[in-house]
Tab-separated table of C-alpha atoms in Angstrom:
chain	number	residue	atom	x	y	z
G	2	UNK	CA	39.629	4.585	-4.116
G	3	UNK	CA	41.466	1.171	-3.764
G	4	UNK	CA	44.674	0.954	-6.372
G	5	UNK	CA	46.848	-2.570	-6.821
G	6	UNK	CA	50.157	-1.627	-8.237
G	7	UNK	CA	51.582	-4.274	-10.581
G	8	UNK	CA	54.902	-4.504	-11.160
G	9	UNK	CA	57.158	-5.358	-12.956
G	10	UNK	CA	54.893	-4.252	-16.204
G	11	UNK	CA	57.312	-5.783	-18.809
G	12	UNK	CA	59.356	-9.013	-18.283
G	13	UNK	CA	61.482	-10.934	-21.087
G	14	UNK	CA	63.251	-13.674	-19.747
G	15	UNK	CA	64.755	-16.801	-21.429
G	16	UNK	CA	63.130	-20.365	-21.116
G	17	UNK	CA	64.158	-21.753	-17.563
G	18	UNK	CA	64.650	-18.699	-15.592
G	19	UNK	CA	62.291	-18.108	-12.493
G	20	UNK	CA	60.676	-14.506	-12.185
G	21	UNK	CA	58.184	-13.419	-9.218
G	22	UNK	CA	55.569	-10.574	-9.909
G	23	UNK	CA	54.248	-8.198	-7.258
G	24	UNK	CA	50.997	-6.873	-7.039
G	25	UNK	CA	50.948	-4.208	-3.907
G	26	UNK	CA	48.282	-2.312	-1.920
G	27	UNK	CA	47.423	0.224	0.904
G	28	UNK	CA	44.056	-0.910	1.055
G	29	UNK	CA	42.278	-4.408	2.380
G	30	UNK	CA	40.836	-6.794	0.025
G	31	UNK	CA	39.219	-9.464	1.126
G	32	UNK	CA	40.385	-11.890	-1.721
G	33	UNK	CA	43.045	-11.641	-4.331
G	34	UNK	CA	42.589	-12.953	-7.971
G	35	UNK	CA	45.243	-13.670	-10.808
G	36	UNK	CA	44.239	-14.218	-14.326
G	37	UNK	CA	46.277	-14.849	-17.586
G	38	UNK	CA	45.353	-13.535	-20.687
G	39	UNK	CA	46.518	-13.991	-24.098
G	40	UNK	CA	46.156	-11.723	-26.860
G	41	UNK	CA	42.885	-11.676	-28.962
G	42	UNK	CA	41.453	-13.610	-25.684
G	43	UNK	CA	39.412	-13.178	-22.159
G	44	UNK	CA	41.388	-13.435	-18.875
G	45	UNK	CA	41.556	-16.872	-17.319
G	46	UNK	CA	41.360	-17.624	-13.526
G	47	UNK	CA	44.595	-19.264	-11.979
G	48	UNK	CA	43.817	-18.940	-8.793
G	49	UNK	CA	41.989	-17.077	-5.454
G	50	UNK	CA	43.588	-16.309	-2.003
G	51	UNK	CA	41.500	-15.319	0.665
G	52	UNK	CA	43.487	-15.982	4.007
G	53	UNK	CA	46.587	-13.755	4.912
G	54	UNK	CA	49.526	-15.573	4.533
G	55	UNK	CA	48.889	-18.174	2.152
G	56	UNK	CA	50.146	-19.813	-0.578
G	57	UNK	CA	49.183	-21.924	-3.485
G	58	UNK	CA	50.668	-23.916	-5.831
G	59	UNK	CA	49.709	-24.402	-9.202
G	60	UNK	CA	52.497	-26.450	-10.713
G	61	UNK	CA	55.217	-24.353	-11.367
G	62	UNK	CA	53.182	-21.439	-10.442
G	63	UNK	CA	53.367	-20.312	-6.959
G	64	UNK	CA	50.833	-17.278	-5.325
G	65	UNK	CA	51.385	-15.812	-2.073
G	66	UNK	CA	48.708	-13.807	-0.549
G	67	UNK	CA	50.322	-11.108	2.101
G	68	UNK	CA	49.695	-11.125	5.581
G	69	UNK	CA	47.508	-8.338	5.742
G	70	UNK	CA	46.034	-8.984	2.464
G	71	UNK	CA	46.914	-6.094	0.992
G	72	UNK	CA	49.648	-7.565	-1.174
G	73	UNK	CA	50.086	-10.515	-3.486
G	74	UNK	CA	53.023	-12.433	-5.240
G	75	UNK	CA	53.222	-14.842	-8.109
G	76	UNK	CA	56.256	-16.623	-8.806
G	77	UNK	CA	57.183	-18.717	-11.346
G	78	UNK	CA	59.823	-21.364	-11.399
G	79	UNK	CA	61.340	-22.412	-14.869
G	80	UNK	CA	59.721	-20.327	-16.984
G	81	UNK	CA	58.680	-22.394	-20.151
G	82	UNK	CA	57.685	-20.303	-24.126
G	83	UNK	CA	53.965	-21.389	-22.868
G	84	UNK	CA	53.794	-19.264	-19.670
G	85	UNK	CA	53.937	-15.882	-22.202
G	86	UNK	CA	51.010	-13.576	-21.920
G	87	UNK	CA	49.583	-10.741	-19.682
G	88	UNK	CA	49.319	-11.326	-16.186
G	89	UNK	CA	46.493	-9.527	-14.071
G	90	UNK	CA	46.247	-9.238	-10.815
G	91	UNK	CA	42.310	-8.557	-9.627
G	92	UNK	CA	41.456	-7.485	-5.742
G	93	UNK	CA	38.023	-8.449	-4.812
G	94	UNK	CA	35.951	-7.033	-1.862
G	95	UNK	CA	32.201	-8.581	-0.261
G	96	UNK	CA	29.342	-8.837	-2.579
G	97	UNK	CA	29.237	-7.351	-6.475
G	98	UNK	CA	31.801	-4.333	-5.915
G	99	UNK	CA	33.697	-3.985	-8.714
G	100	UNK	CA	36.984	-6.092	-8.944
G	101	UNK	CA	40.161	-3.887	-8.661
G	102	UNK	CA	42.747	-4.823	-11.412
G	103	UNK	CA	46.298	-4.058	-10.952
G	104	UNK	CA	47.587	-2.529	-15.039
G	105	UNK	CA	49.494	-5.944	-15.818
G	106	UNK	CA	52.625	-8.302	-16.191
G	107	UNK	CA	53.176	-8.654	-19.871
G	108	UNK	CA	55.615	-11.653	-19.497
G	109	UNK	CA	57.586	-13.123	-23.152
G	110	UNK	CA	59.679	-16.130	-22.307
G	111	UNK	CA	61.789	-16.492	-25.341
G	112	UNK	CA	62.830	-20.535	-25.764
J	15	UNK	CA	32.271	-26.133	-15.629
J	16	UNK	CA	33.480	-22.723	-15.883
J	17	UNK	CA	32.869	-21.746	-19.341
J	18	UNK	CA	31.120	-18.296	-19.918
J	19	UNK	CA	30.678	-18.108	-23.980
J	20	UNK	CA	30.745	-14.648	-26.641
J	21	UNK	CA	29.193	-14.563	-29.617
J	22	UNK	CA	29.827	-13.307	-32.470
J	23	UNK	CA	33.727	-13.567	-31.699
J	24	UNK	CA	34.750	-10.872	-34.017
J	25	UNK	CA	32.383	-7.660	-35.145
J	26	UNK	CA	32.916	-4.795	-37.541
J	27	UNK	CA	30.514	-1.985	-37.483
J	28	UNK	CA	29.643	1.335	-39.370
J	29	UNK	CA	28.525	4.414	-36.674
J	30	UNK	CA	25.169	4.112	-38.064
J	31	UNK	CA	24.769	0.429	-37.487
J	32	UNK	CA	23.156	-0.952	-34.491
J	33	UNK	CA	24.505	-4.552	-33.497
J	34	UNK	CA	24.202	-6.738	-30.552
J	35	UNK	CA	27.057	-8.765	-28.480
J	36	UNK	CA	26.104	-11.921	-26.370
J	37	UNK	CA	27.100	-13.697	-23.374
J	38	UNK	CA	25.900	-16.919	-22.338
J	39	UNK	CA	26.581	-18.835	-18.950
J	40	UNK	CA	25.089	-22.366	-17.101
J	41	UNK	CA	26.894	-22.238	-14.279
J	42	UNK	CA	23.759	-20.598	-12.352
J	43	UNK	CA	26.079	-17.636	-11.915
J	44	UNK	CA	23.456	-14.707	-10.790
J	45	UNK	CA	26.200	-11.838	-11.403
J	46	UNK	CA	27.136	-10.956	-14.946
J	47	UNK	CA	29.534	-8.125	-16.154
J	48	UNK	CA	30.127	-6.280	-18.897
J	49	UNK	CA	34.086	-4.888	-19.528
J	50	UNK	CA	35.803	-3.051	-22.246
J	51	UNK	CA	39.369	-3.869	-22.628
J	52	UNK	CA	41.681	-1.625	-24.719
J	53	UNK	CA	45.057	-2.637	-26.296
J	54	UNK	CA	47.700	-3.474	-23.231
J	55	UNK	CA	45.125	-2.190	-20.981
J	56	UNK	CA	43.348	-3.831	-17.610
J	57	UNK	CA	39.680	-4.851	-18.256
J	58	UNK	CA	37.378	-1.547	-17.449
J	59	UNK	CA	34.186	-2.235	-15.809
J	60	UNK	CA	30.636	-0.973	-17.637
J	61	UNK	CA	27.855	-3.044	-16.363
J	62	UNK	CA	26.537	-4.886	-13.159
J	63	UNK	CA	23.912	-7.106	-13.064
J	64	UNK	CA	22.571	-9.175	-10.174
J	65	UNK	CA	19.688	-11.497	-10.138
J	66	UNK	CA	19.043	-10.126	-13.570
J	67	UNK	CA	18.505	-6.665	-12.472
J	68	UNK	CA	21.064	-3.737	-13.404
J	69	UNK	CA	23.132	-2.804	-9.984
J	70	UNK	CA	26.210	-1.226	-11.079
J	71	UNK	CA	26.389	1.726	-14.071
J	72	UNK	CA	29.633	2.784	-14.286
J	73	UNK	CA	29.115	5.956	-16.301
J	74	UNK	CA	28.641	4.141	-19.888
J	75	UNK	CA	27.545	6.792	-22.670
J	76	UNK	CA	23.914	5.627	-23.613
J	77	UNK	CA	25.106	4.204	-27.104
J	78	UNK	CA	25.856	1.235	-25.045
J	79	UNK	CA	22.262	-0.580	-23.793
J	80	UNK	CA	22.974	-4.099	-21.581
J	81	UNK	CA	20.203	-6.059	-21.583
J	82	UNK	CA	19.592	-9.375	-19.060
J	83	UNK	CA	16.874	-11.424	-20.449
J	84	UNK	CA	17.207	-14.502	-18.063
J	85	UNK	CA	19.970	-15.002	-15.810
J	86	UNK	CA	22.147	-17.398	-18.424
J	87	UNK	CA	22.221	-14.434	-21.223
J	88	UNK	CA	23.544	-11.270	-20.854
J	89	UNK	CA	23.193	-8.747	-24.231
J	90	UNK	CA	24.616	-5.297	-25.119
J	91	UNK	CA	23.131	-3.766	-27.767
J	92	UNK	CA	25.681	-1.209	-29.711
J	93	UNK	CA	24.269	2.015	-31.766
J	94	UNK	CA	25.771	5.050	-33.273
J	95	UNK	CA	29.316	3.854	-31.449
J	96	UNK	CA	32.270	6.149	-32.452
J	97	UNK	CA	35.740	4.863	-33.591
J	98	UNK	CA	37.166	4.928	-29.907
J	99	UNK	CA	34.332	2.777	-29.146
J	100	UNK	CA	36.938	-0.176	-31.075
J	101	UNK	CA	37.854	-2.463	-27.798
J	102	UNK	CA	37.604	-5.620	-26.733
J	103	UNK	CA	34.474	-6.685	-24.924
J	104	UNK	CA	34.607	-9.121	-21.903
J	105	UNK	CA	31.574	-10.586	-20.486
J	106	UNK	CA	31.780	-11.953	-16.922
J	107	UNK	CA	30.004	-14.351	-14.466
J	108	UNK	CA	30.508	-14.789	-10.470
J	109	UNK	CA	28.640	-17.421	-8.184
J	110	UNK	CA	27.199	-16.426	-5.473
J	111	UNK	CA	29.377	-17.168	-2.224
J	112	UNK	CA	32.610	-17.539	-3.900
J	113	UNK	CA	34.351	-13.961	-2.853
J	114	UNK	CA	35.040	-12.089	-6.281
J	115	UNK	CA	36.049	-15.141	-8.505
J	116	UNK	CA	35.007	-13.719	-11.936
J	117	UNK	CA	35.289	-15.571	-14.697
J	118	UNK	CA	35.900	-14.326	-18.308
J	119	UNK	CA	34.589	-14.874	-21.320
J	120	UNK	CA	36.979	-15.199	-25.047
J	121	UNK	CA	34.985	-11.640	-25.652
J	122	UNK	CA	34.573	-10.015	-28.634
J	123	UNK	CA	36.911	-7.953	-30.811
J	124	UNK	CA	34.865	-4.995	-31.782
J	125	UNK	CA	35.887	-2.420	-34.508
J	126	UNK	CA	33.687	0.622	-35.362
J	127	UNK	CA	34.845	2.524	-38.673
């Protein structure tokens, strides 16, 4: 059975500070999805990584797939009241398998 | 576009009652899930369904019935559901070729008293 360990699960920070969240594995995945949900609401997509070692930008949002892609980071530069809300990390293998979600970031920025 | 839509958006329901949720998708997706997502939880996995056949069961009690009409709609049809039952329900669509990029629905907020 594949696990993703999230981590941290909690994170209150004040507006401005950076923070990185690590999603880890033993296992293989062949891509590696992060989604942000909000309360009451479905996940949305930030971004996929497929290729070990690389990273993607998304503003101030920046996603680092391992080099054996069994791990993934998200880091987050100035940290702004908007950026609050649950952060999932979701490892995906060939065809419909099931995704594999790590338990969650719940991340408050307080302005 | 990447919109995958719920209906109704909220749902309150009596054990006796038999409702239906919806899912709706035009992105030619041929995958569709069904999840149930409990309070600070990760999205659990019910229902598979590839070119609008049912591929992946993951142990759902048989009060839960999915339903793929076409490949846009996805249904589950709820009857005699108990109070635990009370989750949020995420419906999902992947395109074909795209590794495992799944992409969520608003879902609906289902209560059972």
């Amino acid at each position: 059975t594949q696990l993703l360990e999230q981590s941290p699960q909690f994170l209150s920070i004040q507006e401005g500070e950076n923070l990185t969240v690590y999603c880890n594995s033993s296992s293989v995945f062949s891509s590696l999805q992060w989604y942000r949900q909000e309360p009451g609401e479905g996940p949305v997509l930030l971004v996929t990584v497929v290729t070990g070692g690389e990273v993607k930008k998304l503003k101030r949002l920046t996603f680092q797939f391992g080099d054996a892609r069994k791990d993934s980071s998200l880091h987050i530069t100035a940290a702004q009241p908007g950026d609050t809300g649950l952060y999932l990390c979701a490892g995906g293998n060939s065809g419909n398998t099931p995704l594999v979600f790590g338990k969650g970031t719940r991340l408050s920025v307080i302005a | 576009d990447t919109e995958v839509t719920q209906t109704p958006k909220h749902l309150v329901m009596g054990m006796t009652n038999k409702k239906s949720l919806k899912c709706e998708q035009h992105m030619g997706h041929r995958a569709m899930y069904w999840y149930k997502q409990k309070a600070k939880k990760p999205p659990e996995l019910m229902f598979v369904y590839s070119y609008e056949k049912l591929s992946i069961n993951e142990s759902v009690p048989s009060r839960f019935s999915p339903e793929c009409p076409n490949s846009s709609l996805l249904n589950l049809h709820l009857h005699a559901l108990q109070p635990e039952d009370s989750a949020l329900y995420l419906c999902a669509s992947k395109r074909e070729g795209f590794w495992n990029e799944q992409f969520f629905g608003p879902g609906t907020r289902l209560t059972v008293l």
